[in-house]
Amino acid sequence: MPETPRSFATAQVQAGYRPGVAENTAVPPIYQSNAFEFSSLSEARDRFALRRDGNIYSRAANPTVLVFEERVAALEGGVAAAGVASGQAAVAVALLALAKQGQHIVAAKQLYGGTVDLLQDTFADWGIEVTFVDQDDPDAWQAAVRPTTRALFAESVTNPIAQVLDMRTVARIARDAGVPLVIDNTVATPYLQRSGDFGADIVVHSATKFLGGHGTSLGGVVVDLGTFDFTADPARWPQLTQPYRRVPGGNLIDRFGATGSPYIALVKTKYVHDLGPSLSAFNASQLLQGLETLDLRMQRHAATALTAARFLESHPAVARVHHPGLESSAWNVLARTYLPRGAASVFSFDLHSTGDPDADFALVERFIGRLEVVRLVANIGDARSLVAHPASMTHSHLTPRQLADAGIGATTIRLSPGLEDPADILRDLDAALTSTRVAARSTVGTLGG
């Protein structure tokens, strides 16, 4: 039946579109809508009360984002996921759903600098205490656990030194403590490591990095692997086991325990809903396109990185290379265990230090300034090869002691090899290193004369 005639102003807003009509697109469409129409007020009431699944408002859920969430959950072997605006948001909401004011988290010292800022500054402001431990020291993990501890947190492969976590050991400590092990798997990705295979319970990603892979879109994701039983000690997890005012007459375990993830429901309906770190439909679409080539890209990234690490290890201008695929690495045995498809591609190397901080910075600046293929960008996991100076960039807020604990020196340079021809990357590194070394020698000669 034809529609009732509409005025020009009404037609320009509504003509030609009928909500709820599905189109047979071959790829996930971008549902670029901030809200969704309900068929009735009763349906709206049931969705707001979480009695019925369905779209309400894109701040907490969007159909394009849902496809992204399901795909990452499938790759990680999880039961559900929550897409958010960035990797930093993913870490924040994942841990806030576990620990509240007066409670405690044990975290590795060897974390990305922005994560350290979040945990030691912002979480402290919110009354959540974090104890940082050497991730390679099982006794330190064990000793740091308290009755108020609600999570253990670490990166599967650290950024920027590429230390590999002995995840089975830390997972055992978490199980004995009765708390989940939360793993940031950004650098490894689910292609190189499925953390659930080694005892992790919750995984987070900065999808901005390898999952998206092209440096175009921010995003993050939290994945519930479905391995932690929140009902084993219900008094410890009242946010899931006690009445939840957003589920009238029930709790999240009752509502989602049999069909989904109560934990992810909490992340979405409280922390994403209330704080608003929403993943946009457009960015979710960009990230989905990146996921389609994840395995191919990770194979290339990992192979190029190992080739570059071996080259750098033999270069006279390089003092040390931090890559777990090298036989000289202290984490080589762990890499063979935890990274069966290849060692991670983000790693670091140190130039020879002059012993003077200002001179070391000038040395690094000269090297980076001579690069042509490799770009100075504060990102990793891009199609382009990227370099950064952690001490003055990504980890610049850390104290000298924290930098030392993380293995970062004044001449440490982070490298994230891209998808360019490996030969071009090596030539670029060699030319910059050689000219920097010559310039350094000339400076020393001038000073000596």
mmCIF file of N, CA and C in Angstrom, residues 223-283:
data_model
loop_
_atom_site.group_PDB
_atom_site.id
_atom_site.type_symbol
_atom_site.label_atom_id
_atom_site.label_comp_id
_atom_site.label_asym_id
_atom_site.label_seq_id
_atom_site.Cartn_x
_atom_site.Cartn_y
_atom_site.Cartn_z
ATOM 1 N N VAL A 223 37.466 -9.414 26.040
ATOM 2 C CA VAL A 223 36.922 -10.730 25.733
ATOM 3 C C VAL A 223 36.859 -11.567 27.002
ATOM 4 N N ASP A 224 35.676 -12.099 27.279
ATOM 5 C CA ASP A 224 35.513 -13.060 28.373
ATOM 6 C C ASP A 224 35.730 -14.449 27.792
ATOM 7 N N LEU A 225 36.766 -15.142 28.285
ATOM 8 C CA LEU A 225 37.076 -16.475 27.778
ATOM 9 C C LEU A 225 36.192 -17.547 28.393
ATOM 10 N N GLY A 226 35.380 -17.173 29.377
ATOM 11 C CA GLY A 226 34.420 -18.102 29.960
ATOM 12 C C GLY A 226 35.020 -19.136 30.883
ATOM 13 N N THR A 227 36.236 -18.906 31.350
ATOM 14 C CA THR A 227 36.940 -19.905 32.166
ATOM 15 C C THR A 227 36.906 -19.611 33.651
ATOM 16 N N PHE A 228 36.512 -18.401 34.041
ATOM 17 C CA PHE A 228 36.499 -18.067 35.461
ATOM 18 C C PHE A 228 35.085 -18.209 36.019
ATOM 19 N N ASP A 229 34.961 -18.932 37.118
ATOM 20 C CA ASP A 229 33.661 -19.183 37.737
ATOM 21 C C ASP A 229 33.405 -18.153 38.831
ATOM 22 N N PHE A 230 32.610 -17.147 38.513
ATOM 23 C CA PHE A 230 32.300 -16.108 39.492
ATOM 24 C C PHE A 230 31.347 -16.601 40.575
ATOM 25 N N THR A 231 30.723 -17.757 40.351
ATOM 26 C CA THR A 231 29.787 -18.285 41.351
ATOM 27 C C THR A 231 30.478 -19.157 42.398
ATOM 28 N N ALA A 232 31.769 -19.462 42.205
ATOM 29 C CA ALA A 232 32.469 -20.305 43.183
ATOM 30 C C ALA A 232 32.607 -19.604 44.529
ATOM 31 N N ASP A 233 32.710 -18.290 44.500
ATOM 32 C CA ASP A 233 32.788 -17.476 45.725
ATOM 33 C C ASP A 233 31.903 -16.259 45.508
ATOM 34 N N PRO A 234 30.588 -16.438 45.543
ATOM 35 C CA PRO A 234 29.669 -15.356 45.157
ATOM 36 C C PRO A 234 29.802 -14.093 45.986
ATOM 37 N N ALA A 235 30.186 -14.217 47.247
ATOM 38 C CA ALA A 235 30.313 -13.020 48.080
ATOM 39 C C ALA A 235 31.424 -12.094 47.591
ATOM 40 N N ARG A 236 32.394 -12.650 46.874
ATOM 41 C CA ARG A 236 33.510 -11.841 46.376
ATOM 42 C C ARG A 236 33.106 -11.026 45.152
ATOM 43 N N TRP A 237 32.036 -11.448 44.478
ATOM 44 C CA TRP A 237 31.650 -10.795 43.226
ATOM 45 C C TRP A 237 30.190 -10.334 43.284
ATOM 46 N N PRO A 238 29.857 -9.449 44.217
ATOM 47 C CA PRO A 238 28.456 -9.022 44.356
ATOM 48 C C PRO A 238 27.927 -8.298 43.124
ATOM 49 N N GLN A 239 28.808 -7.687 42.336
ATOM 50 C CA GLN A 239 28.361 -6.981 41.141
ATOM 51 C C GLN A 239 27.716 -7.923 40.127
ATOM 52 N N LEU A 240 28.012 -9.226 40.267
ATOM 53 C CA LEU A 240 27.448 -10.224 39.351
ATOM 54 C C LEU A 240 26.433 -11.140 40.018
ATOM 55 N N THR A 241 26.616 -11.387 41.296
ATOM 56 C CA THR A 241 25.788 -12.390 41.977
ATOM 57 C C THR A 241 24.675 -11.798 42.828
ATOM 58 N N GLN A 242 24.770 -10.507 43.168
ATOM 59 C CA GLN A 242 23.732 -9.852 43.962
ATOM 60 C C GLN A 242 22.763 -9.120 43.035
ATOM 61 N N PRO A 243 21.570 -8.779 43.528
ATOM 62 C CA PRO A 243 20.601 -8.056 42.688
ATOM 63 C C PRO A 243 21.235 -6.841 42.021
ATOM 64 N N TYR A 244 20.962 -6.716 40.747
ATOM 65 C CA TYR A 244 21.516 -5.646 39.915
ATOM 66 C C TYR A 244 20.351 -4.744 39.528
ATOM 67 N N ARG A 245 20.415 -3.502 39.947
ATOM 68 C CA ARG A 245 19.255 -2.642 39.800
ATOM 69 C C ARG A 245 18.862 -2.414 38.346
ATOM 70 N N ARG A 246 19.752 -2.747 37.408
ATOM 71 C CA ARG A 246 19.398 -2.587 35.996
ATOM 72 C C ARG A 246 18.760 -3.849 35.421
ATOM 73 N N VAL A 247 18.685 -4.894 36.238
ATOM 74 C CA VAL A 247 17.918 -6.103 35.904
ATOM 75 C C VAL A 247 16.858 -6.253 36.993
ATOM 76 N N PRO A 248 15.697 -5.661 36.811
ATOM 77 C CA PRO A 248 14.688 -5.693 37.883
ATOM 78 C C PRO A 248 14.398 -7.117 38.353
ATOM 79 N N GLY A 249 14.569 -7.331 39.662
ATOM 80 C CA GLY A 249 14.235 -8.619 40.245
ATOM 81 C C GLY A 249 15.259 -9.707 40.037
ATOM 82 N N GLY A 250 16.461 -9.383 39.588
ATOM 83 C CA GLY A 250 17.439 -10.432 39.345
ATOM 84 C C GLY A 250 18.858 -9.921 39.368
ATOM 85 N N ASN A 251 19.801 -10.811 39.044
ATOM 86 C CA ASN A 251 21.205 -10.427 38.953
ATOM 87 C C ASN A 251 21.750 -10.860 37.601
ATOM 88 N N LEU A 252 22.972 -10.463 37.319
ATOM 89 C CA LEU A 252 23.543 -10.722 36.000
ATOM 90 C C LEU A 252 23.847 -12.197 35.777
ATOM 91 N N ILE A 253 24.206 -12.912 36.834
ATOM 92 C CA ILE A 253 24.435 -14.351 36.688
ATOM 93 C C ILE A 253 23.143 -15.047 36.272
ATOM 94 N N ASP A 254 22.044 -14.704 36.939
ATOM 95 C CA ASP A 254 20.761 -15.317 36.593
ATOM 96 C C ASP A 254 20.351 -14.981 35.161
ATOM 97 N N ARG A 255 20.559 -13.724 34.775
ATOM 98 C CA ARG A 255 20.079 -13.289 33.461
ATOM 99 C C ARG A 255 20.939 -13.787 32.322
ATOM 100 N N PHE A 256 22.264 -13.769 32.487
ATOM 101 C CA PHE A 256 23.154 -14.072 31.365
ATOM 102 C C PHE A 256 24.029 -15.304 31.570
ATOM 103 N N GLY A 257 23.952 -15.937 32.733
ATOM 104 C CA GLY A 257 24.854 -17.044 33.018
ATOM 105 C C GLY A 257 24.718 -18.219 32.078
ATOM 106 N N ALA A 258 23.517 -18.510 31.635
ATOM 107 C CA ALA A 258 23.298 -19.688 30.790
ATOM 108 C C ALA A 258 23.470 -19.396 29.305
ATOM 109 N N THR A 259 23.309 -18.150 28.910
ATOM 110 C CA THR A 259 23.272 -17.841 27.482
ATOM 111 C C THR A 259 24.377 -16.908 27.013
ATOM 112 N N GLY A 260 25.122 -16.313 27.920
ATOM 113 C CA GLY A 260 26.136 -15.350 27.507
ATOM 114 C C GLY A 260 27.190 -15.161 28.559
ATOM 115 N N SER A 261 27.577 -13.924 28.775
ATOM 116 C CA SER A 261 28.616 -13.595 29.748
ATOM 117 C C SER A 261 28.094 -12.545 30.708
ATOM 118 N N PRO A 262 27.837 -12.904 31.960
ATOM 119 C CA PRO A 262 27.453 -11.883 32.950
ATOM 120 C C PRO A 262 28.507 -10.788 33.079
ATOM 121 N N TYR A 263 29.778 -11.173 32.983
ATOM 122 C CA TYR A 263 30.865 -10.200 33.109
ATOM 123 C C TYR A 263 30.813 -9.171 31.970
ATOM 124 N N ILE A 264 30.673 -9.617 30.732
ATOM 125 C CA ILE A 264 30.597 -8.689 29.606
ATOM 126 C C ILE A 264 29.324 -7.859 29.682
ATOM 127 N N ALA A 265 28.241 -8.459 30.161
ATOM 128 C CA ALA A 265 27.015 -7.676 30.355
ATOM 129 C C ALA A 265 27.251 -6.540 31.336
ATOM 130 N N LEU A 266 28.016 -6.787 32.399
ATOM 131 C CA LEU A 266 28.348 -5.737 33.354
ATOM 132 C C LEU A 266 29.212 -4.665 32.707
ATOM 133 N N VAL A 267 30.220 -5.090 31.954
ATOM 134 C CA VAL A 267 31.093 -4.130 31.266
ATOM 135 C C VAL A 267 30.267 -3.196 30.388
ATOM 136 N N LYS A 268 29.332 -3.777 29.629
ATOM 137 C CA LYS A 268 28.570 -2.969 28.677
ATOM 138 C C LYS A 268 27.501 -2.117 29.358
ATOM 139 N N THR A 269 26.692 -2.753 30.233
ATOM 140 C CA THR A 269 25.526 -2.055 30.768
ATOM 141 C C THR A 269 25.863 -1.074 31.870
ATOM 142 N N LYS A 270 27.037 -1.185 32.452
ATOM 143 C CA LYS A 270 27.435 -0.228 33.482
ATOM 144 C C LYS A 270 28.579 0.659 33.015
ATOM 145 N N TYR A 271 29.731 0.077 32.731
ATOM 146 C CA TYR A 271 30.922 0.891 32.515
ATOM 147 C C TYR A 271 30.953 1.548 31.141
ATOM 148 N N VAL A 272 30.606 0.819 30.088
ATOM 149 C CA VAL A 272 30.532 1.466 28.777
ATOM 150 C C VAL A 272 29.321 2.398 28.733
ATOM 151 N N HIS A 273 28.197 1.941 29.269
ATOM 152 C CA HIS A 273 26.988 2.761 29.294
ATOM 153 C C HIS A 273 27.190 4.047 30.086
ATOM 154 N N ASP A 274 27.797 3.946 31.274
ATOM 155 C CA ASP A 274 27.903 5.111 32.145
ATOM 156 C C ASP A 274 29.060 6.036 31.768
ATOM 157 N N LEU A 275 30.187 5.467 31.387
ATOM 158 C CA LEU A 275 31.371 6.280 31.086
ATOM 159 C C LEU A 275 31.445 6.679 29.618
ATOM 160 N N GLY A 276 30.816 5.899 28.742
ATOM 161 C CA GLY A 276 30.687 6.282 27.350
ATOM 162 C C GLY A 276 31.862 6.069 26.423
ATOM 163 N N PRO A 277 32.815 5.140 26.701
ATOM 164 C CA PRO A 277 33.911 4.917 25.746
ATOM 165 C C PRO A 277 33.465 4.007 24.603
ATOM 166 N N SER A 278 32.558 4.502 23.778
ATOM 167 C CA SER A 278 31.899 3.661 22.778
ATOM 168 C C SER A 278 32.728 3.533 21.508
ATOM 169 N N LEU A 279 32.719 2.348 20.929
ATOM 170 C CA LEU A 279 33.342 2.112 19.627
ATOM 171 C C LEU A 279 32.344 2.515 18.556
ATOM 172 N N SER A 280 32.764 3.373 17.634
ATOM 173 C CA SER A 280 31.843 3.827 16.593
ATOM 174 C C SER A 280 31.624 2.724 15.559
ATOM 175 N N ALA A 281 30.480 2.787 14.900
ATOM 176 C CA ALA A 281 30.170 1.810 13.859
ATOM 177 C C ALA A 281 31.187 1.887 12.720
ATOM 178 N N PHE A 282 31.587 3.091 12.361
ATOM 179 C CA PHE A 282 32.551 3.235 11.269
ATOM 180 C C PHE A 282 33.885 2.600 11.637
ATOM 181 N N ASN A 283 34.383 2.891 12.833
ATOM 182 C CA ASN A 283 35.652 2.294 13.242
ATOM 183 C C ASN A 283 35.544 0.782 13.355
#
